[in-house]
Coordinates of C-alpha atoms and ligand atoms in Angstrom, one line a residue:
M363 CA -11.9 49.3 36.2
T364 CA -9.2 49.2 38.0
Y365 CA -5.5 49.5 37.2
R366 CA -5.1 45.9 37.6
K367 CA -7.4 44.6 35.8
K368 CA -6.6 47.1 32.8
V369 CA -2.9 45.7 33.0
C370 CA -4.8 42.4 33.2
L371 CA -7.1 42.6 29.8
L372 CA -4.0 44.3 28.1
I373 CA -2.4 41.3 28.5
L374 CA -5.1 39.3 27.5
V375 CA -5.7 40.8 25.3
G376 CA -1.9 40.7 23.9
W377 CA -2.3 36.8 24.0
L378 CA -4.6 36.4 22.3
V379 CA -3.0 38.8 19.9
S380 CA 0.2 36.9 19.3
A381 CA -1.4 33.3 19.9
I382 CA -4.0 34.5 16.8
S383 CA -1.0 35.5 14.3
L384 CA 0.9 32.8 14.9
A385 CA -1.8 30.3 14.3
A386 CA -1.5 33.1 10.9
Q387 CA 1.6 31.8 10.1
V388 CA 1.7 28.3 10.0
P389 CA 1.9 27.5 6.5
K390 CA -1.0 27.2 3.8
T391 CA -0.6 23.8 1.9
P392 CA -0.3 24.7 -1.9
A393 CA -3.1 23.3 -2.8
E394 CA -4.6 25.7 0.3
E395 CA -2.9 28.6 -1.3
A396 CA -3.9 28.6 -4.2
R397 CA -7.7 27.8 -3.5
Y398 CA -7.9 24.2 -5.0
T399 CA -7.4 25.7 -8.5
R400 CA -4.8 23.5 -9.6
Y401 CA -3.0 20.9 -8.5
S402 CA 0.2 21.5 -6.6
Q403 CA 4.0 20.0 -8.5
Y404 CA 7.2 18.8 -7.8
Q405 CA 8.9 22.3 -6.9
D406 CA 5.5 23.4 -5.0
V407 CA 6.2 20.8 -2.5
A408 CA 9.8 21.3 -2.6
R409 CA 9.0 24.7 -1.1
F410 CA 6.6 23.9 1.2
L411 CA 8.4 21.4 3.1
S412 CA 11.6 23.7 2.8
V413 CA 9.7 26.3 5.0
L414 CA 7.6 23.9 7.5
A415 CA 11.9 21.6 7.8
A416 CA 12.7 25.6 8.5
R417 CA 10.5 26.1 11.2
Y418 CA 9.6 22.8 12.7
P419 CA 12.3 21.0 13.8
V420 CA 9.6 17.6 14.5
L421 CA 9.8 17.2 10.6
K422 CA 13.2 16.5 8.4
V423 CA 13.0 16.0 5.0
K424 CA 15.3 13.7 3.7
I425 CA 16.1 12.3 0.1
A426 CA 14.2 8.5 -0.4
G427 CA 15.4 8.8 -4.0
R428 CA 15.9 10.0 -6.8
T429 CA 13.1 9.2 -10.4
R430 CA 15.6 8.7 -13.5
E431 CA 16.7 11.1 -15.7
V432 CA 15.3 10.5 -19.2
E433 CA 15.2 12.2 -22.5
N434 CA 13.1 15.3 -21.5
Y435 CA 13.1 14.4 -18.1
P436 CA 15.2 15.8 -15.6
G437 CA 15.9 13.0 -12.0
R438 CA 13.0 14.8 -9.7
D439 CA 14.1 14.0 -5.9
L440 CA 11.4 11.8 -4.2
F441 CA 10.4 13.5 -0.5
L442 CA 11.1 11.0 2.8
C443 CA 9.2 13.7 5.8
V444 CA 9.8 11.9 9.0
L445 CA 8.1 14.2 11.4
A446 CA 9.2 12.3 15.1
E447 CA 8.4 14.6 18.7
E448 CA 12.5 14.0 19.5
G449 CA 13.5 15.6 16.0
I450 CA 15.9 12.8 14.5
S451 CA 15.3 11.1 11.3
E452 CA 17.6 8.9 11.5
P453 CA 16.4 5.6 11.7
A454 CA 18.9 4.2 15.0
A455 CA 17.0 7.2 16.2
L456 CA 14.0 6.7 16.6
N457 CA 11.9 5.8 20.3
R458 CA 10.9 3.0 18.8
N459 CA 8.3 2.4 21.8
K460 CA 6.1 4.0 19.6
P461 CA 4.8 2.2 16.8
T462 CA 6.1 3.9 13.1
V463 CA 3.7 4.3 10.7
L464 CA 4.6 5.3 6.6
F465 CA 2.5 6.4 4.1
I466 CA 3.0 6.7 0.8
A467 CA 0.7 9.2 -1.6
S468 CA 0.9 9.8 -5.3
Q469 CA 2.3 6.7 -6.7
H470 CA -0.1 6.8 -8.9
G471 CA 0.4 10.6 -10.7
N472 CA -3.2 10.9 -11.3
E473 CA -4.4 10.5 -8.0
Q474 CA -3.8 13.8 -6.9
S475 CA -6.3 14.5 -3.9
A476 CA -3.5 11.9 -2.4
K477 CA -0.9 13.9 -2.7
E478 CA -2.0 16.9 -1.4
A479 CA -3.9 14.5 1.7
A480 CA -0.8 13.7 2.7
L481 CA 0.9 17.6 3.0
R482 CA -2.1 19.2 4.7
L483 CA -1.5 15.6 6.6
I484 CA 2.6 16.7 7.5
R485 CA 1.7 20.6 8.0
D486 CA -1.7 19.0 10.9
L487 CA 1.6 16.9 12.4
A488 CA 4.2 19.4 12.8
A489 CA 2.4 22.7 13.3
G490 CA -1.4 22.3 13.7
D491 CA -3.5 19.9 15.8
L492 CA -2.6 16.2 14.7
R493 CA 1.2 17.5 16.7
P494 CA -0.3 15.7 20.4
L495 CA -0.2 12.5 18.6
L496 CA 3.6 12.3 17.7
K497 CA 3.8 11.8 21.1
K498 CA 2.6 7.7 20.5
V499 CA 3.5 7.6 17.4
N500 CA 6.7 8.1 14.9
V501 CA 5.5 8.9 11.3
L502 CA 7.2 8.3 8.1
V503 CA 5.5 10.2 4.5
I504 CA 6.4 9.9 0.8
P505 CA 4.1 12.4 -0.5
Q506 CA 4.9 12.6 -3.7
A507 CA 5.6 9.0 -4.5
N508 CA 5.3 10.1 -8.8
P509 CA 6.4 13.3 -9.7
Y510 CA 5.6 13.0 -13.4
G511 CA 2.7 10.8 -13.2
N512 CA 1.4 13.8 -11.2
Y513 CA 2.5 16.9 -13.5
F514 CA 1.1 15.4 -17.0
D515 CA -1.8 13.8 -14.3
I516 CA -1.5 10.3 -15.4
R517 CA -1.3 7.2 -13.5
Q518 CA 2.0 5.9 -14.2
N519 CA 5.4 7.4 -14.0
E520 CA 8.2 9.0 -16.9
I521 CA 8.8 6.4 -17.8
G522 CA 5.4 4.9 -18.8
L523 CA 5.9 2.6 -15.7
D524 CA 2.6 1.7 -13.9
L525 CA 4.3 1.6 -10.6
N526 CA 1.3 -0.1 -8.0
R527 CA 2.1 -3.2 -9.8
D528 CA 5.6 -3.2 -9.8
H529 CA 6.7 -4.3 -6.5
V530 CA 7.8 -8.1 -7.0
K531 CA 10.6 -7.0 -10.0
L532 CA 11.6 -3.7 -8.6
E533 CA 12.6 -1.6 -12.0
G534 CA 10.9 2.1 -10.7
E535 CA 12.8 4.0 -8.4
S536 CA 10.2 4.9 -6.8
T537 CA 8.5 1.5 -5.5
R538 CA 13.0 1.1 -5.0
A539 CA 12.8 3.9 -3.2
I540 CA 9.1 2.6 -1.2
H541 CA 11.5 -0.1 -0.1
G542 CA 14.6 1.8 0.6
V543 CA 13.1 3.5 2.6
F544 CA 10.7 0.2 4.6
N545 CA 13.9 -1.7 5.4
L546 CA 15.9 0.9 7.1
Y547 CA 12.9 2.4 8.8
R548 CA 10.5 -1.1 9.8
P549 CA 7.6 0.6 10.5
E550 CA 4.7 -1.7 12.3
V551 CA 2.2 0.0 10.3
T552 CA 1.9 1.2 6.2
I553 CA -1.0 2.8 4.0
D554 CA -0.5 3.0 0.5
I555 CA -3.1 6.2 -0.7
H556 CA -4.9 6.5 -4.1
E557 CA -8.0 8.1 -5.9
K558 CA -11.0 5.1 -7.0
G559 CA -14.4 6.7 -9.2
D560 CA -16.8 8.5 -7.7
D561 CA -18.6 6.8 -5.2
Y562 CA -21.5 6.5 -2.7
Y563 CA -18.4 5.9 0.5
R564 CA -16.5 8.6 0.2
V565 CA -13.1 6.3 2.1
S566 CA -12.5 3.0 1.4
V567 CA -9.2 0.8 3.3
G568 CA -8.3 -2.2 2.3
C569 CA -6.1 -4.4 4.4
V570 CA -3.7 -7.6 2.9
S571 CA -5.0 -11.0 1.9
N572 CA -2.4 -12.7 1.1
L573 CA -2.3 -15.8 2.7
N574 CA 1.1 -15.9 3.7
I575 CA 0.6 -13.0 6.0
H576 CA -0.6 -14.0 9.3
Q577 CA -4.2 -14.6 9.7
S578 CA -4.5 -12.1 12.5
L579 CA -3.0 -9.2 11.3
Q580 CA -6.3 -9.2 9.0
D581 CA -9.0 -9.7 11.8
Y582 CA -6.7 -6.8 13.1
S583 CA -7.1 -4.7 11.2
R584 CA -11.0 -5.0 9.8
N585 CA -12.0 -5.9 13.0
T586 CA -10.5 -3.2 15.3
I587 CA -8.8 -1.0 12.8
L588 CA -11.1 -0.3 10.0
K589 CA -13.9 -0.7 13.0
E590 CA -12.4 2.7 15.2
I591 CA -11.6 4.9 10.4
E592 CA -15.4 3.5 10.0
K593 CA -17.3 5.3 13.2
K594 CA -14.0 8.0 13.8
L595 CA -15.3 8.5 9.9
A596 CA -19.1 9.0 10.5
R597 CA -19.1 11.4 13.2
K598 CA -17.5 13.6 10.2
R599 CA -20.6 12.5 8.4
I600 CA -17.8 10.6 5.7
T601 CA -19.4 7.4 4.4
F602 CA -16.5 4.4 4.5
H603 CA -16.3 0.7 3.9
E604 CA -13.6 -1.5 3.3
Y605 CA -12.2 -1.2 -0.2
L606 CA -14.1 -3.4 -2.4
V607 CA -12.4 -4.1 -5.9
S608 CA -14.5 -5.1 -9.2
D609 CA -13.0 -8.1 -11.7
V610 CA -13.5 -9.9 -14.5
L611 CA -15.3 -12.8 -13.4
G612 CA -12.9 -16.0 -13.0
L613 CA -9.7 -13.8 -14.4
D614 CA -7.3 -12.0 -11.9
T615 CA -6.8 -8.9 -14.0
S616 CA -4.5 -7.5 -10.4
S617 CA -0.9 -8.7 -12.3
G618 CA -1.1 -4.8 -14.8
A619 CA -0.6 -7.3 -17.6
M620 CA -1.9 -6.1 -20.5
M621 CA -5.4 -7.8 -21.1
T622 CA -7.9 -7.6 -24.0
G623 CA -11.0 -8.7 -25.2
E624 CA -12.3 -9.5 -20.8
S625 CA -14.5 -6.2 -21.1
A626 CA -17.9 -8.7 -22.0
R627 CA -17.9 -11.4 -19.6
E628 CA -19.5 -11.1 -16.6
M629 CA -18.2 -9.3 -13.3
M630 CA -17.3 -10.0 -9.2
L631 CA -16.6 -8.4 -6.5
R632 CA -13.3 -9.1 -3.7
F633 CA -11.9 -6.8 -1.3
S634 CA -8.5 -6.4 -3.5
T635 CA -5.9 -8.3 -4.4
T636 CA -3.3 -11.6 -3.1
D637 CA -0.5 -10.1 -5.2
L638 CA 2.2 -8.9 -3.7
N639 CA 2.9 -6.5 -6.5
D640 CA 1.3 -3.5 -4.8
G641 CA 1.9 -1.9 -2.1
R642 CA 0.4 -3.6 0.6
N643 CA 0.4 -6.5 0.3
S644 CA 4.3 -6.1 -0.7
L645 CA 5.0 -4.5 2.5
G646 CA 3.1 -6.8 4.3
I647 CA 4.2 -9.9 3.6
Y648 CA 7.0 -9.0 5.8
E649 CA 4.4 -8.9 8.6
T650 CA 3.3 -5.1 8.7
L651 CA -0.3 -3.8 9.4
S652 CA -0.4 -2.3 5.3
F653 CA -3.4 -0.2 4.3
I654 CA -4.6 1.4 1.4
Q655 CA -7.2 3.9 1.4
E656 CA -9.2 4.3 -1.9
G657 CA -10.6 7.9 -1.6
A658 CA -13.5 8.6 -3.9
S659 CA -12.6 11.4 -6.6
R660 CA -14.6 12.9 -10.1
H661 CA -10.8 13.2 -11.1
D662 CA -11.4 16.8 -12.3
L663 CA -10.1 19.9 -10.6
A664 CA -13.8 21.4 -9.0
S665 CA -14.2 18.3 -6.5
L666 CA -10.2 18.9 -5.6
E667 CA -11.4 20.2 -2.0
V668 CA -13.7 18.8 -0.7
R669 CA -12.0 14.7 -2.7
T670 CA -8.4 16.1 -0.7
G671 CA -10.9 16.6 2.6
W672 CA -11.7 12.7 2.0
Q673 CA -8.6 11.2 1.8
Y674 CA -7.5 13.8 5.0
E675 CA -10.0 12.6 7.0
G676 CA -9.6 9.2 6.3
L677 CA -6.1 9.2 7.1
R678 CA -6.2 11.2 10.3
A679 CA -8.7 9.1 11.6
L680 CA -6.1 5.3 11.1
L681 CA -3.8 7.4 13.2
E682 CA -6.1 8.0 15.6
V683 CA -6.8 4.6 16.2
V684 CA -2.6 3.0 15.7
A685 CA -2.0 6.5 18.7
E686 CA -4.3 5.0 21.0
R687 CA -3.7 1.5 20.9
P688 CA 0.4 2.4 20.6
A689 CA 1.9 -1.0 22.4
E690 CA -1.6 -4.2 20.9
I691 CA 0.3 -2.6 18.2
L692 CA 4.2 -3.0 19.0
R693 CA 3.0 -6.1 20.4
L694 CA 1.4 -7.9 17.2
V695 CA 3.9 -6.7 14.2
R696 CA 7.2 -7.6 16.9
E697 CA 5.3 -10.7 18.6
L698 CA 4.9 -12.4 14.5
R699 CA 8.1 -11.0 13.1
T700 CA 10.1 -12.9 15.1
S701 CA 7.7 -15.5 15.3
L702 CA 8.1 -15.7 11.3
L703 CA 12.2 -15.7 11.9
T704 CA 11.7 -18.7 14.0
R705 CA 9.2 -20.7 11.6
A706 CA 11.8 -20.3 8.8
R707 CA 13.9 -22.3 10.7
L708 CA 11.8 -24.5 12.2
R709 CA 10.1 -25.4 8.5
S710 CA 7.8 -27.3 9.9
S711 CA 5.2 -29.6 7.3
D712 CA 2.1 -27.9 8.2
D713 CA 3.3 -24.6 8.3
P714 CA 4.1 -24.0 4.4
V715 CA 4.1 -21.1 1.8
H716 CA 1.7 -20.5 -0.3
L717 CA 1.8 -20.0 -4.0
K718 CA -1.0 -19.9 -5.8
M719 CA -4.8 -18.5 -4.1
A720 CA -8.0 -18.0 -5.3
Y721 CA -10.9 -15.9 -4.4
V722 CA -14.2 -17.8 -3.4
R723 CA -17.5 -17.5 -2.0
D724 CA -19.1 -17.4 1.1
P725 CA -22.0 -19.9 2.2
E726 CA -22.8 -17.6 4.5
Q727 CA -22.6 -14.7 2.9
P728 CA -23.8 -14.7 -1.0
Q729 CA -24.8 -11.9 -1.5
L730 CA -23.4 -8.0 -0.6
V731 CA -26.0 -5.2 -0.8
L732 CA -24.2 -2.2 -0.8
K733 CA -25.3 1.4 -1.7
A734 CA -24.5 3.0 -4.9
F735 CA -25.4 6.5 -6.4
E736 CA -27.9 6.3 -8.9
R737 CA -28.2 9.6 -11.1
T738 CA -31.7 10.9 -11.7
S739 CA -33.3 12.3 -14.9
S740 CA -33.9 16.0 -13.1
N741 CA -32.7 17.2 -9.6
I742 CA -33.6 16.3 -6.9
R743 CA -36.0 19.1 -5.0
G744 CA -36.2 16.6 -1.8
I745 CA -36.9 13.7 0.2
L746 CA -40.3 13.3 1.0
K747 CA -41.7 12.2 4.8
V748 CA -44.8 11.6 4.7
D749 CA -47.0 9.4 2.0
K750 CA -47.9 11.1 -0.2
K751 CA -49.9 10.0 -3.8
A752 CA -50.9 12.2 -7.0
G753 CA -53.4 14.6 -6.7
D754 CA -52.4 15.2 -2.7
Y755 CA -50.9 18.7 -2.0
L756 CA -47.3 18.9 -1.2
L757 CA -46.6 21.3 2.0
A758 CA -42.8 23.0 2.7
E759 CA -43.2 20.4 5.7
D760 CA -43.4 17.2 4.1
V761 CA -40.4 17.4 2.2
A762 CA -36.9 17.2 4.0
P763 CA -33.7 18.9 2.3
Y764 CA -31.2 16.2 0.3
Q765 CA -27.7 16.4 1.8
G766 CA -26.3 14.4 -1.3
P767 CA -24.8 15.5 -4.8
T768 CA -28.2 16.7 -7.3
R769 CA -28.9 14.6 -9.8
L770 CA -27.4 11.7 -7.6
K771 CA -29.6 9.4 -5.0
V772 CA -28.7 7.0 -2.8
I773 CA -29.6 2.6 -3.9
D774 CA -28.9 0.1 -2.9
R775 CA -26.6 -3.0 -4.6
V776 CA -27.0 -6.3 -4.4
E777 CA -23.6 -8.3 -5.4
K778 CA -24.6 -11.7 -6.4
N779 CA -21.0 -12.4 -7.5
W780 CA -19.5 -11.7 -4.6
F781 CA -16.4 -13.7 -3.3
P782 CA -15.0 -12.2 0.1
L783 CA -13.0 -15.4 0.8
V784 CA -9.3 -16.1 -0.5
E785 CA -8.4 -20.6 -0.2
S786 CA -5.1 -21.7 -1.0
R787 CA -4.5 -23.3 -4.5
L788 CA -0.8 -24.9 -3.7
T789 CA 1.8 -24.6 -1.4
V790 CA 5.2 -26.0 -0.8
R791 CA 7.2 -26.9 2.4
R792 CA 9.3 -24.3 3.7
P793 CA 12.8 -24.0 2.4
A794 CA 15.8 -23.6 4.0
G795 CA 17.3 -21.7 0.9
Y796 CA 17.4 -21.5 -2.8
V797 CA 20.7 -21.0 -5.2
I798 CA 21.1 -18.7 -7.6
P799 CA 24.0 -19.6 -10.4
A800 CA 26.4 -16.5 -11.0
E801 CA 25.5 -16.2 -14.7
R802 CA 21.5 -14.7 -13.0
L803 CA 22.9 -11.8 -11.2
E804 CA 19.8 -9.8 -12.5
L805 CA 17.6 -12.0 -10.0
V806 CA 20.0 -11.4 -7.1
E807 CA 20.0 -7.2 -8.1
V808 CA 16.4 -7.5 -7.4
L809 CA 16.7 -8.6 -4.8
L810 CA 19.4 -6.7 -2.5
Q811 CA 16.4 -3.9 -4.1
H812 CA 14.3 -5.6 -1.9
G813 CA 17.2 -5.5 0.9
L814 CA 17.1 -9.4 1.6
R815 CA 20.4 -10.7 2.3
V816 CA 22.2 -12.5 -0.5
Q817 CA 25.1 -14.6 -0.1
V818 CA 27.7 -15.2 -2.4
L819 CA 30.3 -18.7 -2.8
E820 CA 34.0 -17.7 -2.2
K821 CA 35.3 -20.7 -3.3
A822 CA 33.6 -24.4 -5.2
A823 CA 32.1 -25.9 -3.3
L824 CA 29.1 -29.2 -3.7
V825 CA 25.7 -29.1 -2.4
E826 CA 22.8 -31.3 -1.8
A827 CA 19.4 -28.9 -3.5
T828 CA 16.7 -30.1 -5.3
G829 CA 15.7 -29.5 -9.2
Y830 CA 12.9 -28.5 -11.2
R831 CA 12.4 -30.6 -14.3
T832 CA 10.2 -29.0 -16.4
I833 CA 7.6 -31.7 -17.7
E834 CA 4.9 -29.3 -19.7
V835 CA 4.8 -25.4 -20.2
V836 CA 2.2 -23.5 -21.1
P837 CA 3.6 -19.8 -21.8
A838 CA 1.5 -16.9 -20.8
R839 CA -0.4 -14.9 -23.3
A840 CA 1.5 -11.6 -21.4
D841 CA 3.8 -9.8 -19.7
Y842 CA 3.6 -9.5 -15.8
L843 CA 1.1 -12.9 -16.4
A844 CA 2.8 -16.8 -14.8
P845 CA 2.6 -19.0 -17.0
E846 CA -0.7 -21.1 -18.5
K847 CA 0.7 -24.6 -16.3
L848 CA 4.7 -25.0 -15.7
E849 CA 4.8 -29.0 -15.1
V850 CA 7.6 -29.5 -13.4
Q851 CA 9.1 -32.7 -11.4
P852 CA 11.7 -32.3 -8.3
E853 CA 14.1 -34.1 -8.0
Q854 CA 17.2 -34.8 -5.5
L855 CA 20.6 -33.5 -7.5
K856 CA 23.8 -33.2 -5.8
I857 CA 25.1 -29.7 -7.6
P858 CA 28.7 -28.2 -8.0
L859 CA 28.7 -24.5 -7.2
K860 CA 31.4 -22.4 -8.4
R861 CA 33.0 -19.3 -7.4
G862 CA 30.1 -16.8 -7.0
D863 CA 27.2 -18.6 -7.8
F864 CA 25.0 -16.9 -4.5
Y865 CA 23.2 -18.5 -2.4
I866 CA 19.8 -16.5 -0.3
S867 CA 18.4 -17.8 2.9
C868 CA 14.7 -17.9 4.0
E869 CA 16.2 -17.9 7.4
Q870 CA 15.8 -13.8 7.1
P871 CA 12.5 -11.3 7.8
G872 CA 11.5 -12.0 4.1
A873 CA 11.2 -15.6 5.1
N874 CA 7.8 -15.5 3.1
L875 CA 8.2 -13.8 0.6
I876 CA 11.5 -14.7 -0.5
P877 CA 9.8 -18.2 -1.9
C878 CA 6.6 -16.3 -3.7
L879 CA 9.7 -14.8 -5.0
L880 CA 11.9 -17.3 -6.4
E881 CA 9.8 -20.4 -6.4
P882 CA 8.3 -21.9 -10.2
Q883 CA 5.3 -22.5 -10.0
S884 CA 4.0 -19.6 -7.2
D885 CA 2.2 -17.2 -8.6
Y886 CA 3.7 -14.6 -7.2
G887 CA 6.7 -14.5 -8.6
L888 CA 9.6 -13.2 -11.0
I889 CA 8.9 -15.7 -13.8
R890 CA 5.7 -13.9 -14.5
Y891 CA 8.3 -11.3 -16.0
F892 CA 10.1 -12.1 -20.0
R893 CA 12.7 -9.3 -18.9
F894 CA 13.8 -12.0 -16.2
N895 CA 14.0 -15.3 -19.5
L896 CA 12.4 -17.5 -15.8
V897 CA 10.4 -19.7 -18.7
P898 CA 12.6 -23.5 -18.8
A899 CA 12.3 -25.4 -21.6
V900 CA 10.8 -29.2 -21.3
G901 CA 12.8 -31.5 -20.3
D902 CA 14.9 -29.0 -19.3
Y903 CA 16.2 -27.2 -15.2
Y904 CA 14.4 -24.5 -13.5
A905 CA 17.5 -21.7 -13.0
I906 CA 16.6 -21.5 -9.4
Y907 CA 17.3 -24.1 -7.0
R908 CA 16.3 -25.4 -3.7
V909 CA 17.5 -25.8 -0.4
E910 CA 15.7 -28.1 1.5
A911 CA 18.0 -27.8 4.8
P912 CA 20.7 -25.8 6.6
V913 CA 24.2 -26.4 4.7
T914 CA 27.5 -25.0 4.8
L915 CA 29.2 -23.6 2.6
P916 CA 32.1 -20.7 2.6
L917 CA 29.6 -18.1 1.9
V918 CA 30.7 -13.9 1.8
D919 CA 27.4 -11.5 1.6
Y920 CA 27.7 -10.7 -1.4
K921 CA 26.8 -6.4 -0.9
G922 CA 27.0 -6.6 2.5
W923 CA 28.4 -3.3 3.4
Ligands
ZN1457 ZN1 -4.6 4.2 -7.5

């Protein structure tokens, strides 16, 4: 070997050694460090993010909120990871020529793989092979939305709240933090990460289904994004299906209300919920491409590594799909958001707001066939490649190895109660806005938590408004449910407003959300929650007044700073 060749070889070896040692330095996630023998906790997450942020300037970590301090449970920070190629973290500095994607993990504390996969995603975006995606997208991750739920391995948070049923009333610090982040950064794409029971389909992703969200978002989600995710996962031999929910036939239990005695009834299957109380529709209502991912899970440590892997591949696939079509996604979401403001201004009679919806069958597709696992009485030895009968010799080459879990065979399950469509049951014409009396400050505080613009009267004034007089009321059986029956008579009134009363205009990005929250007959409204005391008595007017056309009132922004 010549001297020159020797030098080249030395340089090559040196480069290889340094490349390998650099790769080795890429931090392991807390779960990888522990070889998936335990769930990572708040302190592990904080330490891991500290190391990553110190080393990789594309990652900035911010505090999005803090859990409420209650006895024995000191407040814990809720982290927001901002991953941008430009190394910035402030919303105004984000490069808006790229779509922004928000990932939210572990609202349900016992769905641990969501958090472990989110941490892996953050690491691989900051320091691993996902880094090039930051040329095409900005990424926001809330990796641990429920630290105490994670700690105790329970669904609820430290005050017993199911956070993913809290996106209308926003009682939880975590849900407030999620909406705070959304309002600051206005991501075009959001995904909320969960786990369900064990399932043949290892990754399920669901899209928006509330009828107020523009149909084109649901169509694009289903026909483009989910299709592409499925293809990418198929290449990795991970089974995928659009997310489906089974519920008691004739009932919608997605409100989060405590209901008993319904378990004996027949079940039905549908595409997730239309409710706005969850992390998907509640962000989708701002015309967002919003998703939920549900990973299959046996909820045990033995399966933690494999289920974290499925979740990770699902999230990675979504991000890659977005990064492959950034301009299309930006255009779709921006045009719909702009058009919603125009629709709120025009208040056309053929563009109402939907207040009640029902899941219905599709005559074109009366039933659905799904793959499912079925337990076998003994271990599966393999799959026969040839037809055999009793008395035949069984040869080694007659049997193909079985790839699935031992003692679980895959069957076709026919779902007869298949309700894939959503139909509107009650609509109202878009109003210009609503009047909320000064005494109802608790309602205004919730609207502000939603990031909505609320105004206050500087001095007394008269306003023409619609008052809802109550004709008949049958209260709900449980908190979180709309009244079983509420019949109201709209009446045109001239209402004397006093200084300190509030006005909320619908001409804002929450144009679809506001009527859903404030109308008395809404299935998605604040009236569902006992704490707001909004159910009127027969003969009384409902507390909130509806203003049909724009008015000139002595208003200033309330807490607009
Ligand atoms: Zn969940």
